[in-house]
Short mmCIF file of C-alpha atoms in Angstrom, two decimals:
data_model
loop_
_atom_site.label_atom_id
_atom_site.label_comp_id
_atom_site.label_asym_id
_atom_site.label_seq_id
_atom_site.Cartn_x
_atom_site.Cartn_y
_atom_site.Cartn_z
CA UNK A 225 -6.51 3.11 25.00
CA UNK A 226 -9.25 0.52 25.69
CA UNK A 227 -8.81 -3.06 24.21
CA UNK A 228 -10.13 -1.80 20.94
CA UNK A 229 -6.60 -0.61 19.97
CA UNK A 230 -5.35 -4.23 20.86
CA UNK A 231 -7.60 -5.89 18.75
CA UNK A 232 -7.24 -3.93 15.56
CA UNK A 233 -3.22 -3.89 16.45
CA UNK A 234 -2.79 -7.03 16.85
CA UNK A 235 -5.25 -8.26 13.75
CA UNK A 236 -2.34 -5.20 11.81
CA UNK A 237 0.54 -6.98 12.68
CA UNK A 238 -0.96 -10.46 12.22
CA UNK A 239 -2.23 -9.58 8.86
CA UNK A 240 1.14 -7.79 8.21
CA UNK A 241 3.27 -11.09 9.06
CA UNK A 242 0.89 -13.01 6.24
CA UNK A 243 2.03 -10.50 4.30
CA UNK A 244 5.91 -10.76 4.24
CA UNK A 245 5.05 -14.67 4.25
CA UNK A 246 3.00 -15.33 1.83
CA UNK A 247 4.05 -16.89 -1.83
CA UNK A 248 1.67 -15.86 -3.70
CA UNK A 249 1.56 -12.69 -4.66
CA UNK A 250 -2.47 -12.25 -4.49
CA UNK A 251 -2.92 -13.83 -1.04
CA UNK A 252 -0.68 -11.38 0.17
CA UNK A 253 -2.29 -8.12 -1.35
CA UNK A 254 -5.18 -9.39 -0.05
CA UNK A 255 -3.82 -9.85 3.80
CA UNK A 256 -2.35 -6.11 2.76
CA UNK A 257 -5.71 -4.70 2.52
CA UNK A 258 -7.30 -6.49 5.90
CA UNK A 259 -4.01 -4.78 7.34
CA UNK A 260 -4.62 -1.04 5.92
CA UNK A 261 -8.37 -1.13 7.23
CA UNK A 262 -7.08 -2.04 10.71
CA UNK A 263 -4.78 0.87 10.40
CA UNK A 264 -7.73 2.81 9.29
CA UNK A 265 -9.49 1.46 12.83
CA UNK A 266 -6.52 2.75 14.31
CA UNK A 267 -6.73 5.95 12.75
CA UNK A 268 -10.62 6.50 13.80
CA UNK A 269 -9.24 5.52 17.56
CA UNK A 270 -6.18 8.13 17.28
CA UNK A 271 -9.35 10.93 16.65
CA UNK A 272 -8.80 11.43 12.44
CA UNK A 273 -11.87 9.93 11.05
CA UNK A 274 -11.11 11.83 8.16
CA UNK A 275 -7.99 10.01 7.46
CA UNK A 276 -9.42 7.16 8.43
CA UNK A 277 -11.41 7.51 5.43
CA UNK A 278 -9.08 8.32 3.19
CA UNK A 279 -7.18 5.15 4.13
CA UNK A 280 -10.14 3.45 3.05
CA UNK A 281 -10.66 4.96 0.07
CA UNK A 282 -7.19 5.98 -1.43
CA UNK A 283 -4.96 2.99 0.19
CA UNK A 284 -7.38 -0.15 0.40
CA UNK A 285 -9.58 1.12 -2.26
CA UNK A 286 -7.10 2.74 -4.70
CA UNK A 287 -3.74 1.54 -4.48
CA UNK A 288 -4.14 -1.84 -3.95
CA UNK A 289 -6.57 -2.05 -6.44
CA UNK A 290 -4.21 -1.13 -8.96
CA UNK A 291 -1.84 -3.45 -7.80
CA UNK A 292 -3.84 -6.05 -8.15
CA UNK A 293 -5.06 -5.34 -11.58
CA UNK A 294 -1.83 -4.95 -12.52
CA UNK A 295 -0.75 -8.21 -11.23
CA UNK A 296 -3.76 -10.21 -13.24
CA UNK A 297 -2.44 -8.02 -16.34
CA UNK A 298 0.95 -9.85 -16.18
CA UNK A 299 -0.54 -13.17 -15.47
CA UNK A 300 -2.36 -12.99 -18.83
CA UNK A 301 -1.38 -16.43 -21.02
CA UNK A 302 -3.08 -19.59 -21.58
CA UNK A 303 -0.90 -21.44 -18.55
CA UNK A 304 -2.16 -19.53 -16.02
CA UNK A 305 -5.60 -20.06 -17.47
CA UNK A 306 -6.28 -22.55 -14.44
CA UNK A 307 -5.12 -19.86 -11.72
CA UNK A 308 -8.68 -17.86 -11.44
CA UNK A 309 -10.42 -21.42 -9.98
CA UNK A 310 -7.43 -21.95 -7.59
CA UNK A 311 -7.41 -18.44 -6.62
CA UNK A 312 -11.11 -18.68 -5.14
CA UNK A 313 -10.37 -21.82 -2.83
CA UNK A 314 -12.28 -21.56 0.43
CA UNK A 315 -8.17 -21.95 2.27
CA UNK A 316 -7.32 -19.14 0.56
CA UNK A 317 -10.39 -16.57 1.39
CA UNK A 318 -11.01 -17.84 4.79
CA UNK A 319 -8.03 -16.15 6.63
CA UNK A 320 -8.61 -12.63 5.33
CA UNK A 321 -12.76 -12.93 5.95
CA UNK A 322 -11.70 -13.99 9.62
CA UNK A 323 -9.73 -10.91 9.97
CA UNK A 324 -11.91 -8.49 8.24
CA UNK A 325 -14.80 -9.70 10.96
CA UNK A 326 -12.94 -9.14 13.70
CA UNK A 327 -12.19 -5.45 12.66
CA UNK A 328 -16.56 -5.43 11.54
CA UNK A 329 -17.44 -6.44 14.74
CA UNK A 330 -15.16 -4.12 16.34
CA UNK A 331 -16.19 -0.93 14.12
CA UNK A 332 -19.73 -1.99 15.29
CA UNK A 333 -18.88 -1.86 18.84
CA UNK A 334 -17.02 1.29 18.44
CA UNK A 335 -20.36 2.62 16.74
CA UNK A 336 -22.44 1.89 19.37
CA UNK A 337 -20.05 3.46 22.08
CA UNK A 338 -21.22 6.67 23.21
CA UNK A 339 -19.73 9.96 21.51
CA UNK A 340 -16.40 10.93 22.53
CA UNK A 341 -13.07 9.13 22.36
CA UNK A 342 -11.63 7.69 25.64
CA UNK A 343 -7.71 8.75 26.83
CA UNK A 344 -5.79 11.57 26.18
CA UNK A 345 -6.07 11.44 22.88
CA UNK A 346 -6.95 14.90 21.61
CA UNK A 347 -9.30 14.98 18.53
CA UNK A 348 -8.76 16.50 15.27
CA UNK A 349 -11.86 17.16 13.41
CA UNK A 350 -11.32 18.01 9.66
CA UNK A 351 -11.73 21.47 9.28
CA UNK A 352 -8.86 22.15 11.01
CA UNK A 353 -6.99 19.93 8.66
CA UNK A 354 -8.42 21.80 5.73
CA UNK A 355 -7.68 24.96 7.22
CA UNK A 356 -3.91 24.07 7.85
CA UNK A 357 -4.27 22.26 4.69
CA UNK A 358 -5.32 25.27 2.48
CA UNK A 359 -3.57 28.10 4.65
CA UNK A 360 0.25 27.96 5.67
CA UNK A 361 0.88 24.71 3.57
CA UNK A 362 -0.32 25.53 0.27
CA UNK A 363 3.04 25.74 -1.08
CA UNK A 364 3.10 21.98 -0.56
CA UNK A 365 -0.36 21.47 -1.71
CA UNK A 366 0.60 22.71 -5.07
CA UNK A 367 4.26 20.55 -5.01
CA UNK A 368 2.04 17.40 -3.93
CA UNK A 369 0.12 18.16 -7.40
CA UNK A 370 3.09 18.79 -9.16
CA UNK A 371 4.16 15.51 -7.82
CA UNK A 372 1.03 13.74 -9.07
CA UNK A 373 1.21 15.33 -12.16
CA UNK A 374 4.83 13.77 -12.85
CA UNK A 375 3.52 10.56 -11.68
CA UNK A 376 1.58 10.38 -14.37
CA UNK A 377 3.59 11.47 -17.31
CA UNK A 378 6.33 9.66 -15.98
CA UNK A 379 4.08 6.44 -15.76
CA UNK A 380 2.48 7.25 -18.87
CA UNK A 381 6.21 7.57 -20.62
CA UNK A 382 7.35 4.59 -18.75
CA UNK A 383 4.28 1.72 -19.64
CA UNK A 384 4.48 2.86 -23.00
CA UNK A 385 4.69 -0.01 -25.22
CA UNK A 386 7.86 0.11 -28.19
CA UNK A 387 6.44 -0.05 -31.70
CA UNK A 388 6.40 -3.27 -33.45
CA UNK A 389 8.29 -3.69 -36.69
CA UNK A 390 6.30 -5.74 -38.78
CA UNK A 391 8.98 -5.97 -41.56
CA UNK A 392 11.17 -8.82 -41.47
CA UNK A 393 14.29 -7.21 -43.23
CA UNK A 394 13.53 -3.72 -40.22
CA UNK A 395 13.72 -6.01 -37.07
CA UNK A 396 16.29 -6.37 -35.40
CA UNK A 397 16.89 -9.59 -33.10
CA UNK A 398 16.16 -7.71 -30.20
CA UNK A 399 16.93 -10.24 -26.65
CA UNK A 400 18.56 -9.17 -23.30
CA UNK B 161 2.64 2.70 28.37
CA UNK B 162 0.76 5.57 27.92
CA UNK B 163 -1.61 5.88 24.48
CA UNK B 164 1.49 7.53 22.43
CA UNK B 165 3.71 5.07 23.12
CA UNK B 166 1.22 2.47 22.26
CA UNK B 167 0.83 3.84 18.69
CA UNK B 168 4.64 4.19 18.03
CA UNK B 169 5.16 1.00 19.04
CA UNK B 170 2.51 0.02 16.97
CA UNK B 171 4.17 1.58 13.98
CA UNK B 172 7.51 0.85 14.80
CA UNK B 173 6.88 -2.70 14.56
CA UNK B 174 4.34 -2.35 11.55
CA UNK B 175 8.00 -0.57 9.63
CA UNK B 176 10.01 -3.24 10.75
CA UNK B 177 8.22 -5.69 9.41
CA UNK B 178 8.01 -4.16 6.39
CA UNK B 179 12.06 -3.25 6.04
CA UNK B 180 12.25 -7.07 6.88
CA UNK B 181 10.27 -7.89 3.58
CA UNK B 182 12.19 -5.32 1.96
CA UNK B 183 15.27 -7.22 2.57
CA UNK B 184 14.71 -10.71 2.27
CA UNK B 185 12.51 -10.68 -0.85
CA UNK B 186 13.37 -11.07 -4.80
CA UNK B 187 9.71 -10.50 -6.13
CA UNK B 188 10.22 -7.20 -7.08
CA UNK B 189 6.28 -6.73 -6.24
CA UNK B 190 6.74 -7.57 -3.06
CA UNK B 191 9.24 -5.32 -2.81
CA UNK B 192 6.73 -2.49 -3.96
CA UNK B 193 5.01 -3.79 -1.79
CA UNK B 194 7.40 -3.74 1.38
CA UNK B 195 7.52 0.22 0.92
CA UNK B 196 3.65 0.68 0.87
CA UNK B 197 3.99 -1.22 4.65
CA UNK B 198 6.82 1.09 5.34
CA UNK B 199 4.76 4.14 4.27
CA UNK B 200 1.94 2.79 5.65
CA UNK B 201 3.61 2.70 9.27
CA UNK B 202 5.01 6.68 9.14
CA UNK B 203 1.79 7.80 8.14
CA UNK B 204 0.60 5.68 11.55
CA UNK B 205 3.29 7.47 13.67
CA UNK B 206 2.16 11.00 12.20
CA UNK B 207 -1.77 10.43 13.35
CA UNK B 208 -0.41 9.12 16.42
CA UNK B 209 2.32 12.48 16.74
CA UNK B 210 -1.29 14.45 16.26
CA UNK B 211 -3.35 13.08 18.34
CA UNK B 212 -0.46 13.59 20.99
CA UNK B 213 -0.23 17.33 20.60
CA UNK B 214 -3.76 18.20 19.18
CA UNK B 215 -2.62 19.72 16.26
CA UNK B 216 -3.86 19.48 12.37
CA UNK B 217 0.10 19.29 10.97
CA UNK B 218 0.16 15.49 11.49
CA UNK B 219 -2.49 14.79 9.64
CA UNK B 220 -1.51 17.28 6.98
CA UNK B 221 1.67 15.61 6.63
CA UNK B 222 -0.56 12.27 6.24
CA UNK B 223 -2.11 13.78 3.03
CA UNK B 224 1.12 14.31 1.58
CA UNK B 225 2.47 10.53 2.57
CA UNK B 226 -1.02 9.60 0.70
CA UNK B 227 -0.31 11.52 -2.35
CA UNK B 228 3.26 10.40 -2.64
CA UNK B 229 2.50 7.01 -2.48
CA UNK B 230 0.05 7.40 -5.14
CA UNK B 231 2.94 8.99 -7.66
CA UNK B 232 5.37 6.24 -6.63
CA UNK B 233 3.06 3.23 -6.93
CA UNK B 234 2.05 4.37 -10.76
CA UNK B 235 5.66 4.92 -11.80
CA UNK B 236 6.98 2.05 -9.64
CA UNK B 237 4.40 -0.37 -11.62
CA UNK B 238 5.04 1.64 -14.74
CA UNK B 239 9.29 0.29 -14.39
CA UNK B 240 7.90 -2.91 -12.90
CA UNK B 241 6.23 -3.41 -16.54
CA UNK B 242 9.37 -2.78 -18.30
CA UNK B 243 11.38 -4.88 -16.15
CA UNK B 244 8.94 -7.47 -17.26
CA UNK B 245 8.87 -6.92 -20.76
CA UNK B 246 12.94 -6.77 -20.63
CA UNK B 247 13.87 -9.56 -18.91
CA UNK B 248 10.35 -11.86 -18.61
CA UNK B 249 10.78 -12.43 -14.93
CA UNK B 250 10.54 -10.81 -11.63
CA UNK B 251 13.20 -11.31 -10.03
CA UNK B 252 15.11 -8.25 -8.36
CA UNK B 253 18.08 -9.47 -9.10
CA UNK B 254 18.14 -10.24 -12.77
CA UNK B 255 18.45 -6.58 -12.85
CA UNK B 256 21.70 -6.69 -12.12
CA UNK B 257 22.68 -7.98 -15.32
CA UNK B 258 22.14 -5.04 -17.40
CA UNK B 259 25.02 -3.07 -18.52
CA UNK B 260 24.57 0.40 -19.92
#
């Protein structure tokens, strides 16, 4: 594996480390996300552009997204009212842009690389993943939408708010 | 090193690291967190296990990491929110104060 698979290893496990370092919770979702899209480089080197794809779109574009909505829905209150201007600091934005440019100007490279990956490695184009998909693993397609399905009732039963008693007399001093 | 070993490595190192921020964190949504990177890094040794032997089950089995990590984010944010609403922190281990 040419030094393509260095680069967008080494800018994983870099971006990885900021991640298990980092304080702040948003500076480290956002290192999370430079690390999934050098995974997804990865993936596009291991011959799955298809899941390489899908990291983009489901991980990076999906999961973390929620994350990180639901970590501005908790910060909601008029002391953190300051946190939005310190969040956009130039110190703050600059290590993730660095990263993410190293993995653009290697994806450009990679682009302009005649067809064909280098190695051993043996590609995978999708079809056969659908066809594996959608022939002797069905079974499991259908328990992986079962699975989704429960996800969301059980989040849906789980983030549902209690009812508010506006009597006085009703409530009950309800602390920990 | 061959180009298997490479990508093991890779993702043996890439689940360390996130085991290590599994254990020495308190924010519990870092700790979510911690088990996306974990995920993250068998779903990395799968492509790698398919590129190896040229056949679609990695992958496959890549689709289903993807899907479950979908399910457990939601509810994991969804008892993440409670926890929050309970106990007005996020600490891991004020958890440990509640008694059935």
């Amino acid at each position: 594996m040419g030094p393509a698979f260095y680069i967008a290893g080494a800018v994983a496990i870099l971006s990885t480390l900021m991640v298990i370092t980092r304080f702040n919770i948003m500076h480290a979702l956002l290192y999370f996300i430079v690390s999934l899209l050098s995974i997804a480089v990865i993936f596009y080197l291991y011959g799955a552009p298809f899941m390489a794809a899908l990291e983009v779109i489901v991980y990076a574009g999906a999961i973390m997204v929620l994350i990180i909505f639901f970590v501005m829905m908790l910060n909601l209150g008029p002391q953190t009212a300051g946190d939005e201007a310190r969040w956009l600091t130039p110190r703050i934005w600059i290590g993730p842009s660095i990263l993410c440019l190293v993995l653009l100007a290697e994806l450009v490279y990679l682009i302009l690389q005649p067809a064909g990956t280098a190695g051993d490695v043996i590609t995978v184009d999708p079809k056969a993943v659908g066809m594996s998909l959608f022939g002797p693993y069905i079974l499991a397609v259908e328990l992986a939408g079962m699975l989704l399905m429960a996800g969301i009732v059980g989040a849906y039963h789980l983030g549902r708010q209690k009812k508010k008693i506006v009597h006085r007399f009703l409530e009950r001093t309800s602390d920990v | 090193m061959n180009t298997t070993m490479e990508g093991l490595v890779l993702a043996g190192i890439l689940f360390t690291l996130g085991l290590i921020s599994m254990l020495i964190r308190r924010n519990i949504i870092f700790m979510l967190v911690s088990v996306e990177i974990m995920l993250n890094a068998a779903g990395l040794a799968f492509i790698v296990a398919a590129a190896r032997w040229g056949q679609p089950e990695g992958q496959v089995m890549f689709m289903f990491i993807l899907a479950m990590a979908a399910a457990e984010v939601s509810v994991g944010l969804a008892l993440i929110l409670q926890i929050y609403h309970q106990l007005k922190t996020l600490d891991s281990d004020e958890a440990s104060k509640m008694r059935g």
